[in-house]
């Protein structure tokens, strides 16, 4: 089933671009892309979702593709944006998965859309910058550390840094992807990022910077500032394997099997 492109208007008057595939009556699965990433159809993921009766939704965060930039946005703002997309689709409930830079935005949606978000998961997601006792850059690749140092230096320094990187990314091919990831890629990544998947990632990177670096810049700036008080104080209620309820802080989780409050 081909993905359908849609344009959604937010309450603030911005527009968001989204891709939707799968059965309209299926449970909605929202895939939150990494940083940077363009809005590209993911045929293999869409096919796997459709086989299970799920509807797959991807949307471009502000500044990517044709989604209106929102300078100064916080991670928490993803919840209202996604709610606008879901309202346009008539989707009452959803689950969400965020990878890399999409991880924080998935957690924001779980924390701030209680009762609507049934589950949230992150894969290699960015941690909250202001988390108490956290050595935030520990374990990051050298490329990420350099990028976030530029973000901490401010919008102008970061924009200059990203524009230089974007010029190289604009012509990236599938063959180039692994070499371009450098220290960010593990042995497992090297084994997986080949063929069709490598071509998909390259196309996504190219699309991410085709209209400039606003989305990439604003993602990075949001990561190194306060994500939003509502996320810091939100708590997720889930259940242990034995069925007993548990509660834990939103920023510390990688999966939320129930709803946030």
PDB file of C-alpha atoms in Angstrom:
ATOM      1  CA  UNK A   1       0.000   0.000   0.000  1.00  0.00           C
ATOM      2  CA  UNK A   2       1.504   3.329  -1.068  1.00  0.00           C
ATOM      3  CA  UNK A   3       2.014   5.992   1.580  1.00  0.00           C
ATOM      4  CA  UNK A   4      -0.320   8.979   1.356  1.00  0.00           C
ATOM      5  CA  UNK A   5       1.096  12.446   1.921  1.00  0.00           C
ATOM      6  CA  UNK A   6      -0.973  14.910   3.920  1.00  0.00           C
ATOM      7  CA  UNK A   7      -0.596  18.494   5.132  1.00  0.00           C
ATOM      8  CA  UNK A   8      -1.993  19.341   8.577  1.00  0.00           C
ATOM      9  CA  UNK A   9      -2.559  22.784  10.103  1.00  0.00           C
ATOM     10  CA  UNK A  10      -1.754  23.319  13.783  1.00  0.00           C
ATOM     11  CA  UNK A  11      -3.597  25.584  16.215  1.00  0.00           C
ATOM     12  CA  UNK A  12      -0.635  27.975  15.980  1.00  0.00           C
ATOM     13  CA  UNK A  13      -1.112  28.325  12.226  1.00  0.00           C
ATOM     14  CA  UNK A  14       1.899  26.226  11.201  1.00  0.00           C
ATOM     15  CA  UNK A  15       1.717  23.352   8.750  1.00  0.00           C
ATOM     16  CA  UNK A  16       3.014  19.826   9.268  1.00  0.00           C
ATOM     17  CA  UNK A  17       3.709  17.297   6.541  1.00  0.00           C
ATOM     18  CA  UNK A  18       2.947  13.639   7.213  1.00  0.00           C
ATOM     19  CA  UNK A  19       2.967  10.245   5.494  1.00  0.00           C
ATOM     20  CA  UNK A  20       0.304   7.658   6.231  1.00  0.00           C
ATOM     21  CA  UNK A  21      -0.005   4.039   5.101  1.00  0.00           C
ATOM     22  CA  UNK A  22      -1.890   0.941   6.157  1.00  0.00           C
ATOM     23  CA  UNK A  23      -5.537   0.229   7.029  1.00  0.00           C
ATOM     24  CA  UNK A  24      -7.454   3.336   8.223  1.00  0.00           C
ATOM     25  CA  UNK A  25      -9.126   1.324  10.977  1.00  0.00           C
ATOM     26  CA  UNK A  26      -5.879  -0.172  12.284  1.00  0.00           C
ATOM     27  CA  UNK A  27      -4.091   0.878  15.468  1.00  0.00           C
ATOM     28  CA  UNK A  28      -1.908   3.863  14.629  1.00  0.00           C
ATOM     29  CA  UNK A  29       1.858   3.443  14.994  1.00  0.00           C
ATOM     30  CA  UNK A  30       3.814   6.710  14.876  1.00  0.00           C
ATOM     31  CA  UNK A  31       7.460   6.412  13.865  1.00  0.00           C
ATOM     32  CA  UNK A  32       9.489   9.394  15.096  1.00  0.00           C
ATOM     33  CA  UNK A  33      12.523   9.825  12.856  1.00  0.00           C
ATOM     34  CA  UNK A  34      16.077  10.531  13.939  1.00  0.00           C
ATOM     35  CA  UNK A  35      18.091  13.729  13.604  1.00  0.00           C
ATOM     36  CA  UNK A  36      18.412  14.664  10.827  1.00  0.00           C
ATOM     37  CA  UNK A  37      15.912  12.703   8.756  1.00  0.00           C
ATOM     38  CA  UNK A  38      13.605  13.573   5.899  1.00  0.00           C
ATOM     39  CA  UNK A  39      10.075  12.355   5.474  1.00  0.00           C
ATOM     40  CA  UNK A  40      10.645   9.228   3.412  1.00  0.00           C
ATOM     41  CA  UNK A  41       8.334   6.278   2.943  1.00  0.00           C
ATOM     42  CA  UNK A  42       9.777   3.175   4.597  1.00  0.00           C
ATOM     43  CA  UNK A  43       8.420   0.320   2.425  1.00  0.00           C
ATOM     44  CA  UNK A  44       9.757  -2.549   4.554  1.00  0.00           C
ATOM     45  CA  UNK A  45       8.458  -1.046   7.802  1.00  0.00           C
ATOM     46  CA  UNK A  46       5.136  -0.097   6.217  1.00  0.00           C
ATOM     47  CA  UNK A  47       4.697  -3.619   4.840  1.00  0.00           C
ATOM     48  CA  UNK A  48       5.443  -5.193   8.229  1.00  0.00           C
ATOM     49  CA  UNK A  49       2.951  -2.841   9.903  1.00  0.00           C
ATOM     50  CA  UNK A  50       0.228  -3.474   7.313  1.00  0.00           C
ATOM     51  CA  UNK A  51       0.628  -7.246   7.662  1.00  0.00           C
ATOM     52  CA  UNK A  52      -0.245  -6.820  11.312  1.00  0.00           C
ATOM     53  CA  UNK A  53      -3.226  -4.572  10.628  1.00  0.00           C
ATOM     54  CA  UNK A  54      -1.442  -1.426  11.805  1.00  0.00           C
ATOM     55  CA  UNK A  55      -1.553   2.058  10.320  1.00  0.00           C
ATOM     56  CA  UNK A  56       1.887   3.656  10.050  1.00  0.00           C
ATOM     57  CA  UNK A  57       2.304   7.415  10.454  1.00  0.00           C
ATOM     58  CA  UNK A  58       5.445   9.498   9.999  1.00  0.00           C
ATOM     59  CA  UNK A  59       5.490  13.271  10.254  1.00  0.00           C
ATOM     60  CA  UNK A  60       8.149  15.896   9.617  1.00  0.00           C
ATOM     61  CA  UNK A  61       9.041  17.898  12.696  1.00  0.00           C
ATOM     62  CA  UNK A  62       9.069  21.697  12.268  1.00  0.00           C
ATOM     63  CA  UNK A  63      11.801  22.798   9.876  1.00  0.00           C
ATOM     64  CA  UNK A  64      12.003  19.521   7.965  1.00  0.00           C
ATOM     65  CA  UNK A  65      10.475  19.051   4.514  1.00  0.00           C
ATOM     66  CA  UNK A  66       7.517  21.466   4.188  1.00  0.00           C
ATOM     67  CA  UNK A  67       6.720  21.562   7.923  1.00  0.00           C
ATOM     68  CA  UNK A  68       6.875  25.192   9.041  1.00  0.00           C
ATOM     69  CA  UNK A  69       9.974  25.954  11.156  1.00  0.00           C
ATOM     70  CA  UNK A  70       9.388  26.803  14.812  1.00  0.00           C
ATOM     71  CA  UNK A  71      12.605  28.373  16.132  1.00  0.00           C
ATOM     72  CA  UNK A  72      13.006  27.914  19.869  1.00  0.00           C
ATOM     73  CA  UNK A  73      10.768  24.844  19.982  1.00  0.00           C
ATOM     74  CA  UNK A  74      11.167  22.413  22.843  1.00  0.00           C
ATOM     75  CA  UNK A  75      11.000  18.648  22.832  1.00  0.00           C
ATOM     76  CA  UNK A  76       7.655  18.925  24.644  1.00  0.00           C
ATOM     77  CA  UNK A  77       6.142  20.671  21.625  1.00  0.00           C
ATOM     78  CA  UNK A  78       6.102  17.383  19.719  1.00  0.00           C
ATOM     79  CA  UNK A  79       3.012  16.289  21.646  1.00  0.00           C
ATOM     80  CA  UNK A  80       0.785  19.121  20.393  1.00  0.00           C
ATOM     81  CA  UNK A  81       2.091  18.710  16.841  1.00  0.00           C
ATOM     82  CA  UNK A  82       1.427  14.991  16.813  1.00  0.00           C
ATOM     83  CA  UNK A  83      -2.014  15.531  18.330  1.00  0.00           C
ATOM     84  CA  UNK A  84      -2.853  17.792  15.380  1.00  0.00           C
ATOM     85  CA  UNK A  85      -1.811  15.049  12.943  1.00  0.00           C
ATOM     86  CA  UNK A  86      -3.794  12.401  14.821  1.00  0.00           C
ATOM     87  CA  UNK A  87      -6.865  14.647  14.966  1.00  0.00           C
ATOM     88  CA  UNK A  88      -6.706  15.098  11.196  1.00  0.00           C
ATOM     89  CA  UNK A  89      -6.578  11.316  10.819  1.00  0.00           C
ATOM     90  CA  UNK A  90      -9.376  10.719  13.307  1.00  0.00           C
ATOM     91  CA  UNK A  91      -7.044   8.542  15.395  1.00  0.00           C
ATOM     92  CA  UNK A  92      -8.070   8.429  19.048  1.00  0.00           C
ATOM     93  CA  UNK A  93      -5.206   6.224  20.273  1.00  0.00           C
ATOM     94  CA  UNK A  94      -1.696   5.406  19.108  1.00  0.00           C
ATOM     95  CA  UNK A  95       1.632   3.856  19.995  1.00  0.00           C
ATOM     96  CA  UNK A  96       4.924   5.494  19.109  1.00  0.00           C
ATOM     97  CA  UNK A  97       8.531   4.509  18.504  1.00  0.00           C
ATOM     98  CA  UNK A  98      11.367   7.020  18.280  1.00  0.00           C
ATOM     99  CA  UNK A  99      14.905   6.286  17.177  1.00  0.00           C
ATOM    100  CA  UNK A 100      17.929   8.452  17.904  1.00  0.00           C
ATOM    101  CA  UNK A 101      16.723  12.078  17.829  1.00  0.00           C
ATOM    102  CA  UNK A 102      13.146  10.822  17.612  1.00  0.00           C
ATOM    103  CA  UNK A 103      13.417   9.147  21.024  1.00  0.00           C
ATOM    104  CA  UNK A 104      12.883  12.286  23.124  1.00  0.00           C
ATOM    105  CA  UNK A 105       9.891  13.252  20.990  1.00  0.00           C
ATOM    106  CA  UNK A 106       8.318   9.825  21.489  1.00  0.00           C
ATOM    107  CA  UNK A 107       8.708  10.224  25.261  1.00  0.00           C
ATOM    108  CA  UNK A 108       7.185  13.704  25.101  1.00  0.00           C
ATOM    109  CA  UNK A 109       4.111  12.306  23.374  1.00  0.00           C
ATOM    110  CA  UNK A 110       3.762   9.566  26.002  1.00  0.00           C
ATOM    111  CA  UNK A 111       4.097  12.036  28.865  1.00  0.00           C
ATOM    112  CA  UNK A 112       1.825  14.736  27.483  1.00  0.00           C
ATOM    113  CA  UNK A 113      -0.891  12.746  25.716  1.00  0.00           C
ATOM    114  CA  UNK A 114      -2.148  10.594  28.614  1.00  0.00           C
ATOM    115  CA  UNK A 115      -4.824   8.102  27.722  1.00  0.00           C
ATOM    116  CA  UNK A 116      -4.139   8.602  24.034  1.00  0.00           C
ATOM    117  CA  UNK A 117      -0.624   7.188  23.893  1.00  0.00           C
ATOM    118  CA  UNK A 118      -0.888   3.497  24.719  1.00  0.00           C
ATOM    119  CA  UNK A 119       2.835   2.743  24.519  1.00  0.00           C
ATOM    120  CA  UNK A 120       6.116   4.466  23.694  1.00  0.00           C
ATOM    121  CA  UNK A 121       9.597   3.163  23.027  1.00  0.00           C
ATOM    122  CA  UNK A 122      12.958   4.678  22.173  1.00  0.00           C
ATOM    123  CA  UNK A 123      15.872   3.144  20.291  1.00  0.00           C
ATOM    124  CA  UNK A 124      19.305   4.716  20.914  1.00  0.00           C
ATOM    125  CA  UNK A 125      17.454   7.859  21.963  1.00  0.00           C
ATOM    126  CA  UNK A 126      18.946  11.093  23.271  1.00  0.00           C
ATOM    127  CA  UNK A 127      18.799  11.427  27.070  1.00  0.00           C
ATOM    128  CA  UNK A 128      17.508  14.545  28.883  1.00  0.00           C
ATOM    129  CA  UNK A 129      20.360  17.064  28.998  1.00  0.00           C
ATOM    130  CA  UNK A 130      19.518  18.328  32.481  1.00  0.00           C
ATOM    131  CA  UNK A 131      18.946  14.911  34.092  1.00  0.00           C
ATOM    132  CA  UNK A 132      20.423  14.870  37.589  1.00  0.00           C
ATOM    133  CA  UNK A 133      23.616  12.846  37.960  1.00  0.00           C
ATOM    134  CA  UNK A 134      23.888  12.023  34.251  1.00  0.00           C
ATOM    135  CA  UNK A 135      27.191  12.244  32.374  1.00  0.00           C
ATOM    136  CA  UNK A 136      25.321  13.305  29.266  1.00  0.00           C
ATOM    137  CA  UNK A 137      27.968  12.889  26.530  1.00  0.00           C
ATOM    138  CA  UNK A 138      29.344   9.614  27.950  1.00  0.00           C
ATOM    139  CA  UNK A 139      29.341   6.908  25.302  1.00  0.00           C
ATOM    140  CA  UNK A 140      28.520   9.257  22.424  1.00  0.00           C
ATOM    141  CA  UNK A 141      30.436   9.104  19.161  1.00  0.00           C
ATOM    142  CA  UNK A 142      33.030  11.800  18.551  1.00  0.00           C
ATOM    143  CA  UNK A 143      30.866  13.272  15.788  1.00  0.00           C
ATOM    144  CA  UNK A 144      27.912  13.698  18.141  1.00  0.00           C
ATOM    145  CA  UNK A 145      30.060  15.339  20.802  1.00  0.00           C
ATOM    146  CA  UNK A 146      31.390  17.854  18.275  1.00  0.00           C
ATOM    147  CA  UNK A 147      27.878  18.595  17.028  1.00  0.00           C
ATOM    148  CA  UNK A 148      26.438  19.146  20.493  1.00  0.00           C
ATOM    149  CA  UNK A 149      29.370  21.347  21.475  1.00  0.00           C
ATOM    150  CA  UNK A 150      28.358  23.539  18.556  1.00  0.00           C
ATOM    151  CA  UNK A 151      24.759  23.488  19.804  1.00  0.00           C
ATOM    152  CA  UNK A 152      25.880  24.618  23.252  1.00  0.00           C
ATOM    153  CA  UNK A 153      27.763  27.486  21.615  1.00  0.00           C
ATOM    154  CA  UNK A 154      24.457  28.852  20.303  1.00  0.00           C
ATOM    155  CA  UNK A 155      22.292  28.992  17.162  1.00  0.00           C
ATOM    156  CA  UNK A 156      24.803  30.845  14.995  1.00  0.00           C
ATOM    157  CA  UNK A 157      27.695  28.489  15.736  1.00  0.00           C
ATOM    158  CA  UNK A 158      25.455  25.462  15.278  1.00  0.00           C
ATOM    159  CA  UNK A 159      24.000  26.725  12.001  1.00  0.00           C
ATOM    160  CA  UNK A 160      27.492  27.238  10.586  1.00  0.00           C
ATOM    161  CA  UNK A 161      28.538  23.762  11.711  1.00  0.00           C
ATOM    162  CA  UNK A 162      25.447  22.082  10.254  1.00  0.00           C
ATOM    163  CA  UNK A 163      25.513  23.953   6.961  1.00  0.00           C
ATOM    164  CA  UNK A 164      29.011  22.634   6.352  1.00  0.00           C
ATOM    165  CA  UNK A 165      27.884  19.091   7.148  1.00  0.00           C
ATOM    166  CA  UNK A 166      24.743  19.498   5.026  1.00  0.00           C
ATOM    167  CA  UNK A 167      26.759  20.333   1.929  1.00  0.00           C
ATOM    168  CA  UNK A 168      28.371  16.906   2.136  1.00  0.00           C
ATOM    169  CA  UNK A 169      25.121  15.199   3.079  1.00  0.00           C
ATOM    170  CA  UNK A 170      23.266  16.642   0.077  1.00  0.00           C
ATOM    171  CA  UNK A 171      24.942  14.178  -2.297  1.00  0.00           C
ATOM    172  CA  UNK A 172      25.178  11.216   0.063  1.00  0.00           C
ATOM    173  CA  UNK A 173      24.676   7.759  -1.470  1.00  0.00           C
ATOM    174  CA  UNK A 174      23.939   4.423   0.135  1.00  0.00           C
ATOM    175  CA  UNK A 175      27.560   3.425  -0.305  1.00  0.00           C
ATOM    176  CA  UNK A 176      28.654   6.573   1.531  1.00  0.00           C
ATOM    177  CA  UNK A 177      26.395   6.122   4.546  1.00  0.00           C
ATOM    178  CA  UNK A 178      28.583   3.887   6.695  1.00  0.00           C
ATOM    179  CA  UNK A 179      31.750   5.895   6.018  1.00  0.00           C
ATOM    180  CA  UNK A 180      29.867   9.074   6.855  1.00  0.00           C
ATOM    181  CA  UNK A 181      28.666   7.725  10.208  1.00  0.00           C
ATOM    182  CA  UNK A 182      32.256   7.240  11.376  1.00  0.00           C
ATOM    183  CA  UNK A 183      32.473   6.735  15.150  1.00  0.00           C
ATOM    184  CA  UNK A 184      28.671   6.736  15.419  1.00  0.00           C
ATOM    185  CA  UNK A 185      28.440   3.253  13.896  1.00  0.00           C
ATOM    186  CA  UNK A 186      29.007   0.010  15.793  1.00  0.00           C
ATOM    187  CA  UNK A 187      29.929  -3.356  14.290  1.00  0.00           C
ATOM    188  CA  UNK A 188      26.239  -4.287  14.353  1.00  0.00           C
ATOM    189  CA  UNK A 189      25.401  -1.113  12.424  1.00  0.00           C
ATOM    190  CA  UNK A 190      28.049  -1.877   9.837  1.00  0.00           C
ATOM    191  CA  UNK A 191      26.525  -5.290   9.256  1.00  0.00           C
ATOM    192  CA  UNK A 192      22.975  -3.940   8.951  1.00  0.00           C
ATOM    193  CA  UNK A 193      23.379  -0.740   6.955  1.00  0.00           C
ATOM    194  CA  UNK A 194      23.743  -2.211   3.487  1.00  0.00           C
ATOM    195  CA  UNK A 195      21.821  -2.463   0.233  1.00  0.00           C
ATOM    196  CA  UNK A 196      18.255  -1.167   0.202  1.00  0.00           C
ATOM    197  CA  UNK A 197      18.401  -0.002   3.830  1.00  0.00           C
ATOM    198  CA  UNK A 198      21.562   2.026   3.201  1.00  0.00           C
ATOM    199  CA  UNK A 199      19.917   3.609   0.151  1.00  0.00           C
ATOM    200  CA  UNK A 200      16.855   4.481   2.254  1.00  0.00           C
ATOM    201  CA  UNK A 201      18.992   6.165   4.921  1.00  0.00           C
ATOM    202  CA  UNK A 202      20.935   8.120   2.306  1.00  0.00           C
ATOM    203  CA  UNK A 203      17.704   9.356   0.711  1.00  0.00           C
ATOM    204  CA  UNK A 204      16.370  10.339   4.140  1.00  0.00           C
ATOM    205  CA  UNK A 205      19.525  12.310   4.965  1.00  0.00           C
ATOM    206  CA  UNK A 206      19.440  14.090   1.599  1.00  0.00           C
ATOM    207  CA  UNK A 207      15.780  15.003   2.067  1.00  0.00           C
ATOM    208  CA  UNK A 208      16.482  16.277   5.584  1.00  0.00           C
ATOM    209  CA  UNK A 209      18.794  19.011   4.323  1.00  0.00           C
ATOM    210  CA  UNK A 210      17.276  19.702   0.904  1.00  0.00           C
ATOM    211  CA  UNK A 211      15.486  22.803   2.216  1.00  0.00           C
ATOM    212  CA  UNK A 212      18.138  23.891   4.704  1.00  0.00           C
ATOM    213  CA  UNK A 213      19.148  22.949   8.236  1.00  0.00           C
ATOM    214  CA  UNK A 214      16.320  24.529  10.265  1.00  0.00           C
ATOM    215  CA  UNK A 215      14.851  21.218  11.427  1.00  0.00           C
ATOM    216  CA  UNK A 216      18.229  19.717  12.270  1.00  0.00           C
ATOM    217  CA  UNK A 217      19.343  22.888  14.071  1.00  0.00           C
ATOM    218  CA  UNK A 218      16.183  23.180  16.140  1.00  0.00           C
ATOM    219  CA  UNK A 219      16.286  19.480  17.091  1.00  0.00           C
ATOM    220  CA  UNK A 220      19.839  19.883  18.408  1.00  0.00           C
ATOM    221  CA  UNK A 221      19.074  23.093  20.293  1.00  0.00           C
ATOM    222  CA  UNK A 222      16.034  21.462  21.896  1.00  0.00           C
ATOM    223  CA  UNK A 223      18.108  18.490  23.072  1.00  0.00           C
ATOM    224  CA  UNK A 224      20.587  20.640  25.012  1.00  0.00           C
ATOM    225  CA  UNK A 225      17.980  22.758  26.779  1.00  0.00           C
ATOM    226  CA  UNK A 226      15.076  22.046  29.114  1.00  0.00           C
ATOM    227  CA  UNK A 227      12.765  19.567  27.414  1.00  0.00           C
ATOM    228  CA  UNK A 228       9.772  21.102  29.182  1.00  0.00           C
ATOM    229  CA  UNK A 229       8.608  20.953  32.779  1.00  0.00           C
ATOM    230  CA  UNK A 230       5.634  18.748  31.966  1.00  0.00           C
ATOM    231  CA  UNK A 231       7.991  16.031  30.738  1.00  0.00           C
ATOM    232  CA  UNK A 232      10.253  16.321  33.791  1.00  0.00           C
ATOM    233  CA  UNK A 233       7.344  15.937  36.186  1.00  0.00           C
ATOM    234  CA  UNK A 234       5.295  13.449  34.143  1.00  0.00           C
ATOM    235  CA  UNK A 235       5.199   9.880  35.344  1.00  0.00           C
ATOM    236  CA  UNK A 236       4.371   6.706  33.517  1.00  0.00           C
ATOM    237  CA  UNK A 237       2.199   3.990  34.998  1.00  0.00           C
ATOM    238  CA  UNK A 238       2.865   0.539  33.663  1.00  0.00           C
ATOM    239  CA  UNK A 239       2.798  -3.023  34.928  1.00  0.00           C
ATOM    240  CA  UNK A 240       5.531  -5.442  35.807  1.00  0.00           C
ATOM    241  CA  UNK A 241       5.670  -8.911  34.280  1.00  0.00           C
ATOM    242  CA  UNK A 242       3.695 -10.202  37.257  1.00  0.00           C
ATOM    243  CA  UNK A 243       0.935  -7.681  36.638  1.00  0.00           C
ATOM    244  CA  UNK A 244       1.646  -5.413  39.613  1.00  0.00           C
ATOM    245  CA  UNK A 245       1.506  -1.696  38.820  1.00  0.00           C
ATOM    246  CA  UNK A 246       4.674   0.346  38.790  1.00  0.00           C
ATOM    247  CA  UNK A 247       5.484   4.034  38.410  1.00  0.00           C
ATOM    248  CA  UNK A 248       8.733   5.545  37.179  1.00  0.00           C
ATOM    249  CA  UNK A 249       9.885   8.951  35.833  1.00  0.00           C
ATOM    250  CA  UNK A 250       9.333   9.539  32.134  1.00  0.00           C
ATOM    251  CA  UNK A 251      12.941  10.563  31.249  1.00  0.00           C
ATOM    252  CA  UNK A 252      14.349   7.323  32.652  1.00  0.00           C
ATOM    253  CA  UNK A 253      12.283   4.908  30.634  1.00  0.00           C
ATOM    254  CA  UNK A 254      12.844   3.266  27.301  1.00  0.00           C
ATOM    255  CA  UNK A 255       9.372   1.778  27.036  1.00  0.00           C
ATOM    256  CA  UNK A 256       6.012   2.786  28.403  1.00  0.00           C
ATOM    257  CA  UNK A 257       3.511  -0.090  28.226  1.00  0.00           C
ATOM    258  CA  UNK A 258       0.577   1.933  29.476  1.00  0.00           C
ATOM    259  CA  UNK A 259      -0.376   5.579  29.730  1.00  0.00           C
ATOM    260  CA  UNK A 260       1.393   8.611  31.099  1.00  0.00           C
ATOM    261  CA  UNK A 261      -0.175  10.823  33.753  1.00  0.00           C
TER     262      UNK A 261
END
